[in-house]
Short mmCIF file of C-alpha atoms in Angstrom, two decimals:
data_model
loop_
_atom_site.label_atom_id
_atom_site.label_comp_id
_atom_site.label_asym_id
_atom_site.label_seq_id
_atom_site.Cartn_x
_atom_site.Cartn_y
_atom_site.Cartn_z
CA MET A 1052 5.08 1.80 -23.51
CA GLN A 1053 6.11 2.83 -19.89
CA TYR A 1054 3.38 2.03 -17.35
CA HIS A 1055 3.08 4.19 -13.75
CA LEU A 1056 1.33 2.10 -11.06
CA LEU A 1057 0.83 4.76 -8.62
CA ASN A 1058 0.35 4.69 -4.91
CA GLY A 1059 -1.87 7.46 -4.44
CA ASP A 1060 -3.91 10.91 -6.14
CA ALA A 1061 -1.59 13.65 -4.27
CA LEU A 1062 1.60 11.15 -6.36
CA LEU A 1063 -0.46 11.79 -9.63
CA GLN A 1064 -1.02 15.62 -9.38
CA ARG A 1065 2.81 15.48 -8.84
CA PHE A 1066 3.90 13.30 -11.19
CA PRO A 1067 6.78 14.96 -13.19
CA ASP A 1068 6.09 15.42 -17.34
CA SER A 1069 9.87 14.45 -17.59
CA VAL A 1070 8.70 10.97 -16.71
CA PRO A 1071 6.68 9.70 -20.24
CA GLY A 1072 4.37 6.83 -19.78
CA VAL A 1073 1.26 5.76 -18.76
CA ARG A 1074 -0.17 6.89 -14.93
CA ILE A 1075 -2.50 4.01 -13.65
CA VAL A 1076 -3.16 4.71 -9.54
CA LEU A 1077 -4.08 2.27 -7.29
CA ARG A 1078 -6.87 3.87 -4.67
CA GLU A 1079 -6.96 1.16 -1.99
CA ALA A 1080 -6.70 0.61 0.86
CA LEU A 1081 -5.42 -2.79 1.24
CA ILE A 1082 -3.96 -2.91 4.64
CA ASP A 1083 -7.38 -3.42 6.10
CA GLY A 1084 -10.41 -5.81 5.31
CA PRO A 1085 -10.88 -8.95 3.13
CA ALA A 1086 -9.50 -9.11 0.20
CA ASP A 1087 -9.31 -13.37 -0.97
CA GLY A 1088 -12.15 -12.89 -3.43
CA ASP A 1089 -10.92 -14.73 -6.86
CA VAL A 1090 -9.93 -12.14 -9.16
CA PRO A 1091 -10.91 -9.54 -10.89
CA GLU A 1092 -14.52 -9.84 -10.12
CA GLY A 1093 -15.14 -11.45 -6.55
CA PHE A 1094 -12.42 -8.92 -5.18
CA ILE A 1095 -14.01 -6.40 -6.44
CA ARG A 1096 -17.02 -7.41 -5.33
CA GLN A 1097 -15.43 -8.07 -1.74
CA ARG A 1098 -13.72 -4.98 -1.65
CA ALA A 1099 -16.46 -2.30 -3.16
CA ALA A 1100 -18.61 -3.67 -0.28
CA PHE A 1101 -16.16 -3.83 2.73
CA ILE A 1102 -14.89 -0.62 1.58
CA GLN A 1103 -18.53 1.01 1.56
CA GLU A 1104 -18.82 -0.54 4.84
CA ALA A 1105 -15.85 1.07 6.85
CA TYR A 1106 -14.93 3.59 4.69
CA PRO A 1107 -18.57 5.37 4.69
CA SER A 1108 -18.96 7.69 1.28
CA GLU A 1109 -21.60 7.31 -1.58
CA PRO A 1110 -22.50 4.75 -2.66
CA GLY A 1111 -20.84 3.03 -5.81
CA ARG A 1112 -17.26 5.57 -4.99
CA TYR A 1113 -15.36 2.37 -4.96
CA GLU A 1114 -16.67 1.56 -8.56
CA ARG A 1115 -16.35 4.66 -9.99
CA LEU A 1116 -12.79 5.65 -8.48
CA THR A 1117 -11.27 2.13 -7.91
CA VAL A 1118 -12.10 -0.27 -10.05
CA PRO A 1119 -11.86 1.55 -13.94
CA ASP A 1120 -7.58 1.56 -12.77
CA LEU A 1121 -7.93 -1.83 -11.39
CA ARG A 1122 -8.93 -3.12 -14.70
CA ARG A 1123 -6.52 -0.91 -16.49
CA ILE A 1124 -4.02 -2.61 -14.57
CA LEU A 1125 -5.18 -6.12 -15.51
CA ALA A 1126 -5.41 -4.98 -19.13
CA LEU A 1127 -1.41 -4.43 -19.30
CA PRO A 1128 -0.18 -5.52 -22.87
CA PRO A 1129 2.36 -8.07 -22.42
CA GLU A 1130 5.04 -5.81 -24.07
CA ALA A 1131 4.58 -3.17 -21.01
CA ALA A 1132 7.45 -1.99 -18.88
CA VAL A 1133 5.81 -1.78 -15.49
CA TYR A 1134 7.14 0.79 -12.61
CA LEU A 1135 6.04 0.53 -9.44
CA TRP A 1136 5.60 3.37 -7.30
CA PHE A 1137 5.27 2.54 -4.06
CA GLU A 1138 7.60 3.46 -0.96
CA ASP A 1139 8.57 1.06 2.21
CA ASP A 1140 5.84 2.03 4.59
CA LEU A 1141 3.19 -1.07 5.65
CA PHE A 1142 0.55 0.59 3.84
CA CYS A 1143 2.23 1.33 0.68
CA GLN A 1144 3.57 -2.00 0.88
CA VAL A 1145 0.49 -4.12 0.55
CA HIS A 1146 0.15 -2.17 -2.37
CA LEU A 1147 3.39 -3.18 -3.67
CA TRP A 1148 2.76 -6.64 -3.20
CA PHE A 1149 -0.26 -7.16 -4.06
CA LEU A 1150 0.17 -6.20 -7.77
CA ALA A 1151 3.70 -7.42 -7.67
CA TRP A 1152 1.16 -11.23 -7.42
CA LEU A 1153 -1.19 -9.58 -10.54
CA LEU A 1154 1.95 -9.17 -12.25
CA ASP A 1155 3.64 -12.32 -11.79
CA THR A 1156 0.39 -15.18 -11.75
CA ARG A 1157 -2.39 -12.37 -13.77
CA VAL A 1158 -0.74 -9.71 -16.02
CA PRO A 1159 2.90 -11.03 -17.41
CA VAL A 1160 4.75 -8.07 -18.69
CA ALA A 1161 7.86 -7.38 -20.04
CA ALA A 1162 9.35 -5.79 -17.45
CA ALA A 1163 9.36 -4.27 -14.19
CA TYR A 1164 10.60 -1.86 -11.46
CA ARG A 1165 10.18 -0.56 -8.45
CA THR A 1166 10.42 3.47 -8.17
CA GLY A 1167 11.00 4.63 -4.67
CA ALA A 1168 13.09 2.42 -2.42
CA GLY A 1169 14.44 3.91 0.65
CA LEU A 1170 12.43 6.93 0.45
CA ASP A 1171 11.78 8.86 4.43
CA LEU A 1172 9.96 7.36 5.26
CA ARG A 1173 7.64 10.00 7.20
CA THR A 1174 7.60 12.52 3.84
CA GLY A 1175 7.74 9.92 0.66
CA PHE A 1176 7.92 11.08 -2.85
CA GLY A 1177 6.12 14.03 -0.81
CA GLY A 1178 9.13 14.85 0.15
CA LEU A 1179 10.11 15.60 -3.28
CA ASP A 1180 10.08 18.00 -6.29
CA ALA A 1181 9.46 17.11 -10.12
CA GLU A 1182 13.21 16.66 -10.68
CA GLN A 1183 14.00 14.74 -7.64
CA LEU A 1184 11.00 12.30 -8.35
CA HIS A 1185 13.04 11.90 -11.48
CA ALA A 1186 15.40 10.93 -10.37
CA VAL A 1187 14.39 8.42 -8.36
CA TRP A 1188 12.19 6.76 -11.31
CA GLU A 1189 15.71 6.42 -13.19
CA ALA A 1190 16.96 4.47 -9.99
CA SER A 1191 14.35 1.98 -10.64
CA GLN A 1192 15.25 -1.39 -9.23
CA PRO A 1193 14.22 -4.10 -12.08
CA LEU A 1194 12.07 -6.55 -10.51
CA ASP A 1195 12.80 -10.15 -12.10
CA ALA A 1196 10.63 -12.91 -12.05
CA ALA A 1197 12.04 -14.57 -8.83
CA LEU A 1198 11.61 -11.30 -7.05
CA LEU A 1199 8.29 -10.40 -8.55
CA ARG A 1200 7.44 -14.28 -7.10
CA GLY A 1201 8.73 -13.48 -3.43
CA LEU A 1202 6.75 -10.73 -3.36
CA GLY A 1203 3.65 -11.91 -4.39
CA GLY A 1204 4.11 -14.61 -1.87
CA LEU A 1205 3.59 -11.76 0.20
CA TRP A 1206 1.24 -10.97 -1.22
CA ALA A 1207 -0.40 -14.06 -0.07
CA ALA A 1208 1.00 -14.75 3.25
CA PHE A 1209 -0.66 -11.29 3.96
CA ARG A 1210 -3.90 -12.14 2.47
CA ASP A 1211 -4.81 -15.60 4.09
CA GLY A 1212 -3.91 -14.08 7.05
CA ASP A 1213 -0.85 -16.31 7.28
CA ARG A 1214 1.85 -14.79 9.51
CA ALA A 1215 4.60 -17.51 10.14
CA ALA A 1216 4.98 -17.42 5.90
CA LEU A 1217 5.02 -13.20 5.74
CA ALA A 1218 7.78 -13.54 8.67
CA ARG A 1219 9.95 -16.87 6.49
CA GLN A 1220 9.40 -14.94 3.20
CA ALA A 1221 10.65 -10.86 4.63
CA ALA A 1222 13.16 -12.61 6.15
CA LEU A 1223 13.92 -14.73 2.35
CA LEU A 1224 13.73 -11.23 0.44
CA GLU A 1225 15.40 -8.77 2.91
CA ALA A 1226 18.48 -8.67 1.33
CA ARG A 1227 17.20 -8.35 -1.98
CA MET A 1228 14.09 -5.62 -1.01
CA PRO A 1229 15.79 -4.01 2.09
CA GLY A 1230 12.94 -3.11 4.72
CA LEU A 1231 10.97 -5.06 3.82
CA GLN A 1232 11.39 -7.55 7.77
CA ARG A 1233 10.57 -3.51 8.92
CA ALA A 1234 6.85 -3.62 7.19
CA ALA A 1235 5.92 -7.63 7.85
CA GLN A 1236 6.97 -6.97 11.28
CA ALA A 1237 4.91 -4.01 11.85
CA HIS A 1238 2.34 -5.91 10.75
CA LEU A 1239 2.70 -8.78 12.94
CA ASP A 1240 3.07 -6.71 15.59
CA CYS A 1241 -0.52 -5.64 14.82
CA PHE A 1242 -1.46 -9.27 16.85
CA PRO A 1243 0.58 -10.65 19.62
CA ALA A 1244 0.17 -12.82 20.88
CA ASP A 1245 -0.81 -13.16 24.41
CA GLY A 1246 -4.05 -10.79 22.78
CA SER A 1247 -3.59 -8.16 23.93
CA PRO A 1248 -3.22 -4.50 22.01
CA GLY A 1249 -1.50 -4.34 19.07
CA ARG A 1250 1.50 -2.05 18.76
CA PRO A 1251 -0.50 0.85 16.58
CA GLU A 1252 -4.16 1.00 19.48
CA ARG A 1253 -1.19 0.52 22.27
CA VAL A 1254 0.78 3.80 20.46
CA LEU A 1255 -2.53 5.56 20.34
CA ALA A 1256 -3.34 5.30 23.65
CA GLU A 1257 -0.13 6.58 25.08
CA LEU A 1258 -1.07 9.70 22.47
CA LEU A 1259 -4.07 9.82 23.92
CA ARG A 1260 -3.08 10.09 27.67
CA GLN A 1261 -0.82 12.87 27.13
CA PRO A 1262 -1.88 16.44 26.97
CA GLY A 1263 -3.34 18.39 24.74
CA PRO A 1264 -6.16 18.74 22.01
CA ALA A 1265 -6.03 15.00 20.50
CA GLN A 1266 -8.68 15.65 17.00
CA LEU A 1267 -8.12 13.38 14.30
CA GLY A 1268 -5.82 15.04 12.06
CA GLN A 1269 -3.39 16.08 14.99
CA LEU A 1270 -3.67 12.03 16.45
CA THR A 1271 -2.82 11.12 12.99
CA ALA A 1272 -0.03 13.14 12.56
CA ALA A 1273 1.28 12.11 16.21
CA PHE A 1274 0.83 8.39 15.06
CA GLY A 1275 2.71 9.35 11.62
CA GLN A 1276 5.54 10.35 13.61
CA ARG A 1277 6.30 8.06 16.02
CA GLU A 1278 4.86 4.88 14.06
CA PRO A 1279 6.23 6.11 9.89
CA VAL A 1280 6.67 2.72 8.67
CA TYR A 1281 2.32 1.96 9.24
CA GLY A 1282 2.02 4.71 6.60
CA PHE A 1283 -1.34 5.20 7.86
CA GLY A 1284 -4.16 8.63 7.60
CA ASP A 1285 -6.99 9.60 8.41
CA LEU A 1286 -9.06 7.34 7.82
CA GLN A 1287 -7.05 4.36 9.48
CA ILE A 1288 -6.28 5.94 12.60
CA ARG A 1289 -10.11 6.77 12.53
CA ARG A 1290 -10.75 2.59 12.20
CA LEU A 1291 -8.32 1.78 15.19
CA LEU A 1292 -9.76 4.60 17.23
CA GLN A 1293 -12.80 3.11 16.48
CA GLY A 1294 -12.18 -0.89 17.40
CA MET A 1295 -10.94 1.02 20.65
CA GLY A 1296 -14.41 2.58 21.51
CA LEU A 1297 -13.13 6.44 21.21
CA TYR A 1298 -14.39 7.43 17.93
CA GLY A 1299 -17.91 7.31 17.24
#
């Protein structure tokens, strides 16, 4: 049986009927906040509390929308063939690393594949029609045990805040999965050694100095054009602006 782990509901809504298998969505934002709780229960409690605080919504939303599919991932059968539909931007890459870590350490399956490598950073799956999505699936990249372990190592370094290990691991894997170093460097650039504002904050400050309206959606679009490697949406841009003292 094939299982497709998807990067969001937008892809789920457009997923081609011609691709067989079970569809599961990872509804998370692991780019932001702590994620070192013991999987599953400590992780779930930690992430639910953080998401409720950082991205306020009705109580229980995380438990209602994210937890059921996370538990489905943790219950994948050993005979499963798993396709990871994640793009090259940092937001998606962190989720890819997390899922690779799960498959390597918690949920052994018969086969794993990466779907979506090399897509346009600005459009990703959203720029493809059903026929093109089918073709992308057919071109999925096998993830052998060594590559799964390596990607899982990226997650461990990211989760633990070990930036040196993240850089080393991305460099080791770049030949097998081009684009990893670009994504890893985007994360590292968020934390300059001299304590100055990170790359996303500097770009936002520059955009805000330009003439014209600066509504949240417009800033998100402008940031995405300048820095598509981050893959940030409105929620992440709002969090950055709040950290800069520019958003209530």
